[in-house]
Amino acid sequence: VWLFANGSQRNKFVIAGNSNNSVLSGDKALYVVDAVNEYAYDNAASADIYAYRTFLFEPGEYQISYDWKCNGEGENDYGRVFFAPVTEFYISAGTEIGADKLSDRCIALHDVNKLSGSADWKHETQIINVEKLVNYHLVVQWSNDGMDGVNPPLSIDNISIGKVECGIIKNLNLH
């Protein structure tokens, strides 16, 4: 079950059907909506909102993938996706969790610092290694500063998490 920390922010996370190309495939996606519940954001209203879901991971390697798009405004209006240990992470609407505030046990799930600058769908895949039995929140964050910015806001679709049963070959030399 996904939980939302939207608070009284004008921009909010929802899981809903297709609105203005907010869904890549299937019937629903997780995305930001404005005050009239359209896939758009009010860039004059600052927001720090979160959607999260808890997973129990056994030791091993996991592959996490998802599709995303977010135009936003570079460093100011952006999304992020990360795992955070349940025991040391508090999620609150209206409070930006910058990279400097994340525990070193949090795991970013994207190659770029922040998800923004793309009105087209992009695909992310990450491999993580879990060393002990642990509960993690899968956190999707949207932050915007209340000035400027370009729609669309963040949309996340096709989230997939699977345990890697056969180790991934990282270095291979063929002679």
JSON list of C-alpha atoms in Angstrom, two decimals:
[
{"chain": "A", "resi": 1, "resn": "VAL", "atom": "CA", "xyz": [0.00, 0.00, 0.00]},
{"chain": "A", "resi": 2, "resn": "TRP", "atom": "CA", "xyz": [1.35, 3.42, -0.97]},
{"chain": "A", "resi": 3, "resn": "LEU", "atom": "CA", "xyz": [1.19, 6.14, 1.67]},
{"chain": "A", "resi": 4, "resn": "PHE", "atom": "CA", "xyz": [1.23, 9.86, 0.92]},
{"chain": "A", "resi": 5, "resn": "ALA", "atom": "CA", "xyz": [2.73, 12.78, 2.80]},
{"chain": "A", "resi": 6, "resn": "ASN", "atom": "CA", "xyz": [0.96, 15.55, 0.90]},
{"chain": "A", "resi": 7, "resn": "GLY", "atom": "CA", "xyz": [-0.14, 17.65, 3.87]},
{"chain": "A", "resi": 8, "resn": "SER", "atom": "CA", "xyz": [-1.87, 20.88, 2.87]},
{"chain": "A", "resi": 9, "resn": "GLN", "atom": "CA", "xyz": [0.41, 21.43, -0.15]},
{"chain": "A", "resi": 10, "resn": "ARG", "atom": "CA", "xyz": [-1.34, 22.68, -3.32]},
{"chain": "A", "resi": 11, "resn": "ASN", "atom": "CA", "xyz": [0.60, 20.15, -5.44]},
{"chain": "A", "resi": 12, "resn": "LYS", "atom": "CA", "xyz": [-0.04, 16.54, -4.40]},
{"chain": "A", "resi": 13, "resn": "PHE", "atom": "CA", "xyz": [0.89, 12.97, -5.28]},
{"chain": "A", "resi": 14, "resn": "VAL", "atom": "CA", "xyz": [-1.81, 10.64, -6.57]},
{"chain": "A", "resi": 15, "resn": "ILE", "atom": "CA", "xyz": [-2.01, 7.20, -8.10]},
{"chain": "A", "resi": 16, "resn": "ALA", "atom": "CA", "xyz": [-4.52, 7.62, -10.87]},
{"chain": "A", "resi": 17, "resn": "GLY", "atom": "CA", "xyz": [-5.42, 6.99, -14.50]},
{"chain": "A", "resi": 18, "resn": "ASN", "atom": "CA", "xyz": [-4.05, 8.79, -17.50]},
{"chain": "A", "resi": 19, "resn": "SER", "atom": "CA", "xyz": [-4.24, 12.58, -17.37]},
{"chain": "A", "resi": 20, "resn": "ASN", "atom": "CA", "xyz": [-2.30, 14.57, -20.00]},
{"chain": "A", "resi": 21, "resn": "ASN", "atom": "CA", "xyz": [0.01, 11.64, -20.83]},
{"chain": "A", "resi": 22, "resn": "SER", "atom": "CA", "xyz": [0.86, 10.92, -17.17]},
{"chain": "A", "resi": 23, "resn": "VAL", "atom": "CA", "xyz": [0.84, 7.11, -17.66]},
{"chain": "A", "resi": 24, "resn": "LEU", "atom": "CA", "xyz": [3.35, 5.33, -19.88]},
{"chain": "A", "resi": 25, "resn": "SER", "atom": "CA", "xyz": [1.67, 1.91, -19.86]},
{"chain": "A", "resi": 26, "resn": "GLY", "atom": "CA", "xyz": [-1.14, 0.19, -18.03]},
{"chain": "A", "resi": 27, "resn": "ASP", "atom": "CA", "xyz": [-4.01, 1.94, -16.28]},
{"chain": "A", "resi": 28, "resn": "LYS", "atom": "CA", "xyz": [-2.35, 4.01, -13.53]},
{"chain": "A", "resi": 29, "resn": "ALA", "atom": "CA", "xyz": [0.84, 5.77, -12.48]},
{"chain": "A", "resi": 30, "resn": "LEU", "atom": "CA", "xyz": [2.15, 7.76, -9.51]},
{"chain": "A", "resi": 31, "resn": "TYR", "atom": "CA", "xyz": [2.30, 11.45, -10.37]},
{"chain": "A", "resi": 32, "resn": "VAL", "atom": "CA", "xyz": [2.00, 15.03, -9.15]},
{"chain": "A", "resi": 33, "resn": "VAL", "atom": "CA", "xyz": [-1.26, 16.93, -9.64]},
{"chain": "A", "resi": 34, "resn": "ASP", "atom": "CA", "xyz": [-2.22, 20.54, -9.12]},
{"chain": "A", "resi": 35, "resn": "ALA", "atom": "CA", "xyz": [-5.19, 21.90, -7.11]},
{"chain": "A", "resi": 36, "resn": "VAL", "atom": "CA", "xyz": [-7.68, 20.76, -9.79]},
{"chain": "A", "resi": 37, "resn": "ASN", "atom": "CA", "xyz": [-6.21, 17.23, -9.94]},
{"chain": "A", "resi": 38, "resn": "GLU", "atom": "CA", "xyz": [-4.65, 17.54, -13.38]},
{"chain": "A", "resi": 39, "resn": "TYR", "atom": "CA", "xyz": [-1.20, 16.22, -14.24]},
{"chain": "A", "resi": 40, "resn": "ALA", "atom": "CA", "xyz": [0.44, 19.62, -13.87]},
{"chain": "A", "resi": 41, "resn": "TYR", "atom": "CA", "xyz": [1.89, 21.61, -11.02]},
{"chain": "A", "resi": 42, "resn": "ASP", "atom": "CA", "xyz": [1.34, 25.10, -9.71]},
{"chain": "A", "resi": 43, "resn": "ASN", "atom": "CA", "xyz": [4.87, 26.46, -9.97]},
{"chain": "A", "resi": 44, "resn": "ALA", "atom": "CA", "xyz": [3.90, 29.53, -7.92]},
{"chain": "A", "resi": 45, "resn": "ALA", "atom": "CA", "xyz": [3.16, 27.33, -4.87]},
{"chain": "A", "resi": 46, "resn": "SER", "atom": "CA", "xyz": [6.14, 25.69, -3.20]},
{"chain": "A", "resi": 47, "resn": "ALA", "atom": "CA", "xyz": [5.78, 22.03, -2.27]},
{"chain": "A", "resi": 48, "resn": "ASP", "atom": "CA", "xyz": [7.72, 19.19, -0.67]},
{"chain": "A", "resi": 49, "resn": "ILE", "atom": "CA", "xyz": [5.64, 16.03, -0.90]},
{"chain": "A", "resi": 50, "resn": "TYR", "atom": "CA", "xyz": [6.27, 12.30, -0.69]},
{"chain": "A", "resi": 51, "resn": "ALA", "atom": "CA", "xyz": [4.80, 8.97, -1.68]},
{"chain": "A", "resi": 52, "resn": "TYR", "atom": "CA", "xyz": [6.26, 5.90, -0.03]},
{"chain": "A", "resi": 53, "resn": "ARG", "atom": "CA", "xyz": [5.80, 2.19, 0.41]},
{"chain": "A", "resi": 54, "resn": "THR", "atom": "CA", "xyz": [7.55, -0.20, 2.79]},
{"chain": "A", "resi": 55, "resn": "PHE", "atom": "CA", "xyz": [9.38, -3.34, 1.64]},
{"chain": "A", "resi": 56, "resn": "LEU", "atom": "CA", "xyz": [11.11, -6.08, 3.64]},
{"chain": "A", "resi": 57, "resn": "PHE", "atom": "CA", "xyz": [14.39, -7.10, 1.98]},
{"chain": "A", "resi": 58, "resn": "GLU", "atom": "CA", "xyz": [16.26, -10.30, 2.71]},
{"chain": "A", "resi": 59, "resn": "PRO", "atom": "CA", "xyz": [20.02, -10.32, 2.12]},
{"chain": "A", "resi": 60, "resn": "GLY", "atom": "CA", "xyz": [20.95, -10.39, -1.56]},
{"chain": "A", "resi": 61, "resn": "GLU", "atom": "CA", "xyz": [21.05, -8.36, -4.76]},
{"chain": "A", "resi": 62, "resn": "TYR", "atom": "CA", "xyz": [17.93, -6.66, -6.10]},
{"chain": "A", "resi": 63, "resn": "GLN", "atom": "CA", "xyz": [17.15, -5.01, -9.41]},
{"chain": "A", "resi": 64, "resn": "ILE", "atom": "CA", "xyz": [14.90, -1.97, -9.25]},
{"chain": "A", "resi": 65, "resn": "SER", "atom": "CA", "xyz": [13.58, -0.32, -12.40]},
{"chain": "A", "resi": 66, "resn": "TYR", "atom": "CA", "xyz": [11.00, 2.32, -13.25]},
{"chain": "A", "resi": 67, "resn": "ASP", "atom": "CA", "xyz": [10.05, 4.85, -15.90]},
{"chain": "A", "resi": 68, "resn": "TRP", "atom": "CA", "xyz": [9.93, 8.57, -15.19]},
{"chain": "A", "resi": 69, "resn": "LYS", "atom": "CA", "xyz": [9.44, 11.97, -16.71]},
{"chain": "A", "resi": 70, "resn": "CYS", "atom": "CA", "xyz": [9.63, 15.43, -15.21]},
{"chain": "A", "resi": 71, "resn": "ASN", "atom": "CA", "xyz": [10.35, 18.75, -16.84]},
{"chain": "A", "resi": 72, "resn": "GLY", "atom": "CA", "xyz": [10.41, 20.88, -13.70]},
{"chain": "A", "resi": 73, "resn": "GLU", "atom": "CA", "xyz": [13.18, 23.42, -13.22]},
{"chain": "A", "resi": 74, "resn": "GLY", "atom": "CA", "xyz": [16.63, 21.85, -12.84]},
{"chain": "A", "resi": 75, "resn": "GLU", "atom": "CA", "xyz": [17.81, 22.11, -9.23]},
{"chain": "A", "resi": 76, "resn": "ASN", "atom": "CA", "xyz": [14.61, 23.84, -8.04]},
{"chain": "A", "resi": 77, "resn": "ASP", "atom": "CA", "xyz": [11.63, 21.74, -9.20]},
{"chain": "A", "resi": 78, "resn": "TYR", "atom": "CA", "xyz": [12.53, 18.06, -9.29]},
{"chain": "A", "resi": 79, "resn": "GLY", "atom": "CA", "xyz": [11.82, 14.51, -8.24]},
{"chain": "A", "resi": 80, "resn": "ARG", "atom": "CA", "xyz": [13.92, 11.88, -6.52]},
{"chain": "A", "resi": 81, "resn": "VAL", "atom": "CA", "xyz": [13.50, 8.15, -5.87]},
{"chain": "A", "resi": 82, "resn": "PHE", "atom": "CA", "xyz": [15.37, 6.41, -3.06]},
{"chain": "A", "resi": 83, "resn": "PHE", "atom": "CA", "xyz": [15.27, 3.71, -0.41]},
{"chain": "A", "resi": 84, "resn": "ALA", "atom": "CA", "xyz": [15.44, 4.85, 3.22]},
{"chain": "A", "resi": 85, "resn": "PRO", "atom": "CA", "xyz": [15.70, 2.60, 6.30]},
{"chain": "A", "resi": 86, "resn": "VAL", "atom": "CA", "xyz": [12.36, 2.69, 8.11]},
{"chain": "A", "resi": 87, "resn": "THR", "atom": "CA", "xyz": [13.99, 2.98, 11.54]},
{"chain": "A", "resi": 88, "resn": "GLU", "atom": "CA", "xyz": [15.85, 6.22, 10.85]},
{"chain": "A", "resi": 89, "resn": "PHE", "atom": "CA", "xyz": [13.78, 8.13, 8.36]},
{"chain": "A", "resi": 90, "resn": "TYR", "atom": "CA", "xyz": [10.86, 10.44, 9.07]},
{"chain": "A", "resi": 91, "resn": "ILE", "atom": "CA", "xyz": [8.74, 11.66, 6.15]},
{"chain": "A", "resi": 92, "resn": "SER", "atom": "CA", "xyz": [6.83, 14.93, 6.54]},
{"chain": "A", "resi": 93, "resn": "ALA", "atom": "CA", "xyz": [5.02, 17.04, 3.94]},
{"chain": "A", "resi": 94, "resn": "GLY", "atom": "CA", "xyz": [6.40, 20.54, 3.67]},
{"chain": "A", "resi": 95, "resn": "THR", "atom": "CA", "xyz": [9.95, 19.54, 4.63]},
{"chain": "A", "resi": 96, "resn": "GLU", "atom": "CA", "xyz": [12.48, 19.16, 1.83]},
{"chain": "A", "resi": 97, "resn": "ILE", "atom": "CA", "xyz": [14.83, 16.24, 2.26]},
{"chain": "A", "resi": 98, "resn": "GLY", "atom": "CA", "xyz": [17.94, 17.38, 0.44]},
{"chain": "A", "resi": 99, "resn": "ALA", "atom": "CA", "xyz": [20.81, 15.03, -0.42]},
{"chain": "A", "resi": 100, "resn": "ASP", "atom": "CA", "xyz": [22.73, 16.47, 2.53]},
{"chain": "A", "resi": 101, "resn": "LYS", "atom": "CA", "xyz": [19.97, 15.32, 4.91]},
{"chain": "A", "resi": 102, "resn": "LEU", "atom": "CA", "xyz": [19.85, 11.69, 3.78]},
{"chain": "A", "resi": 103, "resn": "SER", "atom": "CA", "xyz": [21.48, 9.02, 5.87]},
{"chain": "A", "resi": 104, "resn": "ASP", "atom": "CA", "xyz": [24.46, 7.25, 4.31]},
{"chain": "A", "resi": 105, "resn": "ARG", "atom": "CA", "xyz": [22.25, 4.13, 4.49]},
{"chain": "A", "resi": 106, "resn": "CYS", "atom": "CA", "xyz": [19.77, 5.66, 2.04]},
{"chain": "A", "resi": 107, "resn": "ILE", "atom": "CA", "xyz": [20.12, 4.42, -1.54]},
{"chain": "A", "resi": 108, "resn": "ALA", "atom": "CA", "xyz": [19.48, 6.75, -4.49]},
{"chain": "A", "resi": 109, "resn": "LEU", "atom": "CA", "xyz": [17.71, 4.95, -7.33]},
{"chain": "A", "resi": 110, "resn": "HIS", "atom": "CA", "xyz": [18.72, 7.17, -10.23]},
{"chain": "A", "resi": 111, "resn": "ASP", "atom": "CA", "xyz": [21.94, 8.07, -12.00]},
{"chain": "A", "resi": 112, "resn": "VAL", "atom": "CA", "xyz": [21.35, 11.81, -11.94]},
{"chain": "A", "resi": 113, "resn": "ASN", "atom": "CA", "xyz": [21.23, 13.98, -8.83]},
{"chain": "A", "resi": 114, "resn": "LYS", "atom": "CA", "xyz": [17.63, 15.03, -9.39]},
{"chain": "A", "resi": 115, "resn": "LEU", "atom": "CA", "xyz": [14.94, 13.88, -11.82]},
{"chain": "A", "resi": 116, "resn": "SER", "atom": "CA", "xyz": [14.08, 16.88, -13.99]},
{"chain": "A", "resi": 117, "resn": "GLY", "atom": "CA", "xyz": [14.61, 18.32, -17.45]},
{"chain": "A", "resi": 118, "resn": "SER", "atom": "CA", "xyz": [12.77, 15.67, -19.46]},
{"chain": "A", "resi": 119, "resn": "ALA", "atom": "CA", "xyz": [9.24, 15.92, -20.83]},
{"chain": "A", "resi": 120, "resn": "ASP", "atom": "CA", "xyz": [9.86, 12.50, -22.44]},
{"chain": "A", "resi": 121, "resn": "TRP", "atom": "CA", "xyz": [9.83, 9.18, -20.61]},
{"chain": "A", "resi": 122, "resn": "LYS", "atom": "CA", "xyz": [13.17, 7.83, -19.38]},
{"chain": "A", "resi": 123, "resn": "HIS", "atom": "CA", "xyz": [13.99, 4.42, -17.91]},
{"chain": "A", "resi": 124, "resn": "GLU", "atom": "CA", "xyz": [16.10, 3.82, -14.78]},
{"chain": "A", "resi": 125, "resn": "THR", "atom": "CA", "xyz": [17.54, 0.52, -13.60]},
{"chain": "A", "resi": 126, "resn": "GLN", "atom": "CA", "xyz": [19.65, 0.08, -10.47]},
{"chain": "A", "resi": 127, "resn": "ILE", "atom": "CA", "xyz": [21.16, -2.94, -8.74]},
{"chain": "A", "resi": 128, "resn": "ILE", "atom": "CA", "xyz": [21.43, -2.74, -4.96]},
{"chain": "A", "resi": 129, "resn": "ASN", "atom": "CA", "xyz": [23.02, -5.10, -2.49]},
{"chain": "A", "resi": 130, "resn": "VAL", "atom": "CA", "xyz": [21.25, -5.72, 0.83]},
{"chain": "A", "resi": 131, "resn": "GLU", "atom": "CA", "xyz": [23.52, -7.19, 3.48]},
{"chain": "A", "resi": 132, "resn": "LYS", "atom": "CA", "xyz": [20.99, -7.99, 6.23]},
{"chain": "A", "resi": 133, "resn": "LEU", "atom": "CA", "xyz": [17.25, -8.35, 6.72]},
{"chain": "A", "resi": 134, "resn": "VAL", "atom": "CA", "xyz": [15.87, -4.80, 6.68]},
{"chain": "A", "resi": 135, "resn": "ASN", "atom": "CA", "xyz": [12.71, -2.78, 6.08]},
{"chain": "A", "resi": 136, "resn": "TYR", "atom": "CA", "xyz": [13.12, 0.08, 3.61]},
{"chain": "A", "resi": 137, "resn": "HIS", "atom": "CA", "xyz": [10.71, 2.79, 2.53]},
{"chain": "A", "resi": 138, "resn": "LEU", "atom": "CA", "xyz": [10.72, 3.22, -1.24]},
{"chain": "A", "resi": 139, "resn": "VAL", "atom": "CA", "xyz": [10.38, 7.02, -1.30]},
{"chain": "A", "resi": 140, "resn": "VAL", "atom": "CA", "xyz": [9.31, 9.17, -4.25]},
{"chain": "A", "resi": 141, "resn": "GLN", "atom": "CA", "xyz": [9.89, 12.86, -3.56]},
{"chain": "A", "resi": 142, "resn": "TRP", "atom": "CA", "xyz": [8.67, 15.98, -5.37]},
{"chain": "A", "resi": 143, "resn": "SER", "atom": "CA", "xyz": [10.02, 19.41, -4.46]},
{"chain": "A", "resi": 144, "resn": "ASN", "atom": "CA", "xyz": [9.34, 22.74, -6.12]},
{"chain": "A", "resi": 145, "resn": "ASP", "atom": "CA", "xyz": [10.43, 26.18, -4.94]},
{"chain": "A", "resi": 146, "resn": "GLY", "atom": "CA", "xyz": [7.35, 28.24, -5.87]},
{"chain": "A", "resi": 147, "resn": "MET", "atom": "CA", "xyz": [9.04, 30.21, -8.66]},
{"chain": "A", "resi": 148, "resn": "ASP", "atom": "CA", "xyz": [9.12, 29.46, -12.38]},
{"chain": "A", "resi": 149, "resn": "GLY", "atom": "CA", "xyz": [9.26, 25.88, -13.69]},
{"chain": "A", "resi": 150, "resn": "VAL", "atom": "CA", "xyz": [7.87, 24.02, -16.68]},
{"chain": "A", "resi": 151, "resn": "ASN", "atom": "CA", "xyz": [5.22, 21.29, -16.77]},
{"chain": "A", "resi": 152, "resn": "PRO", "atom": "CA", "xyz": [4.97, 18.36, -16.66]},
{"chain": "A", "resi": 153, "resn": "PRO", "atom": "CA", "xyz": [5.90, 17.55, -13.06]},
{"chain": "A", "resi": 154, "resn": "LEU", "atom": "CA", "xyz": [7.11, 14.15, -11.91]},
{"chain": "A", "resi": 155, "resn": "SER", "atom": "CA", "xyz": [5.38, 10.97, -13.05]},
{"chain": "A", "resi": 156, "resn": "ILE", "atom": "CA", "xyz": [6.62, 7.47, -12.14]},
{"chain": "A", "resi": 157, "resn": "ASP", "atom": "CA", "xyz": [5.35, 4.32, -13.87]},
{"chain": "A", "resi": 158, "resn": "ASN", "atom": "CA", "xyz": [6.20, 0.62, -14.14]},
{"chain": "A", "resi": 159, "resn": "ILE", "atom": "CA", "xyz": [8.06, 0.23, -10.85]},
{"chain": "A", "resi": 160, "resn": "SER", "atom": "CA", "xyz": [9.62, -3.23, -10.66]},
{"chain": "A", "resi": 161, "resn": "ILE", "atom": "CA", "xyz": [11.63, -4.76, -7.80]},
{"chain": "A", "resi": 162, "resn": "GLY", "atom": "CA", "xyz": [13.06, -8.25, -8.10]},
{"chain": "A", "resi": 163, "resn": "LYS", "atom": "CA", "xyz": [15.67, -10.32, -6.34]},
{"chain": "A", "resi": 164, "resn": "VAL", "atom": "CA", "xyz": [18.59, -11.23, -8.58]},
{"chain": "A", "resi": 165, "resn": "GLU", "atom": "CA", "xyz": [18.78, -15.02, -8.28]},
{"chain": "A", "resi": 166, "resn": "CYS", "atom": "CA", "xyz": [21.90, -15.41, -10.39]},
{"chain": "A", "resi": 167, "resn": "GLY", "atom": "CA", "xyz": [24.74, -12.98, -9.66]},
{"chain": "A", "resi": 168, "resn": "ILE", "atom": "CA", "xyz": [25.49, -10.29, -12.18]},
{"chain": "A", "resi": 169, "resn": "ILE", "atom": "CA", "xyz": [28.87, -10.57, -13.92]},
{"chain": "A", "resi": 170, "resn": "LYS", "atom": "CA", "xyz": [30.67, -7.28, -13.35]},
{"chain": "A", "resi": 171, "resn": "ASN", "atom": "CA", "xyz": [34.13, -7.90, -14.85]},
{"chain": "A", "resi": 172, "resn": "LEU", "atom": "CA", "xyz": [34.82, -10.39, -17.60]},
{"chain": "A", "resi": 173, "resn": "ASN", "atom": "CA", "xyz": [38.01, -10.83, -19.61]},
{"chain": "A", "resi": 174, "resn": "LEU", "atom": "CA", "xyz": [37.96, -13.03, -22.69]},
{"chain": "A", "resi": 175, "resn": "HIS", "atom": "CA", "xyz": [41.31, -13.95, -24.24]}
]
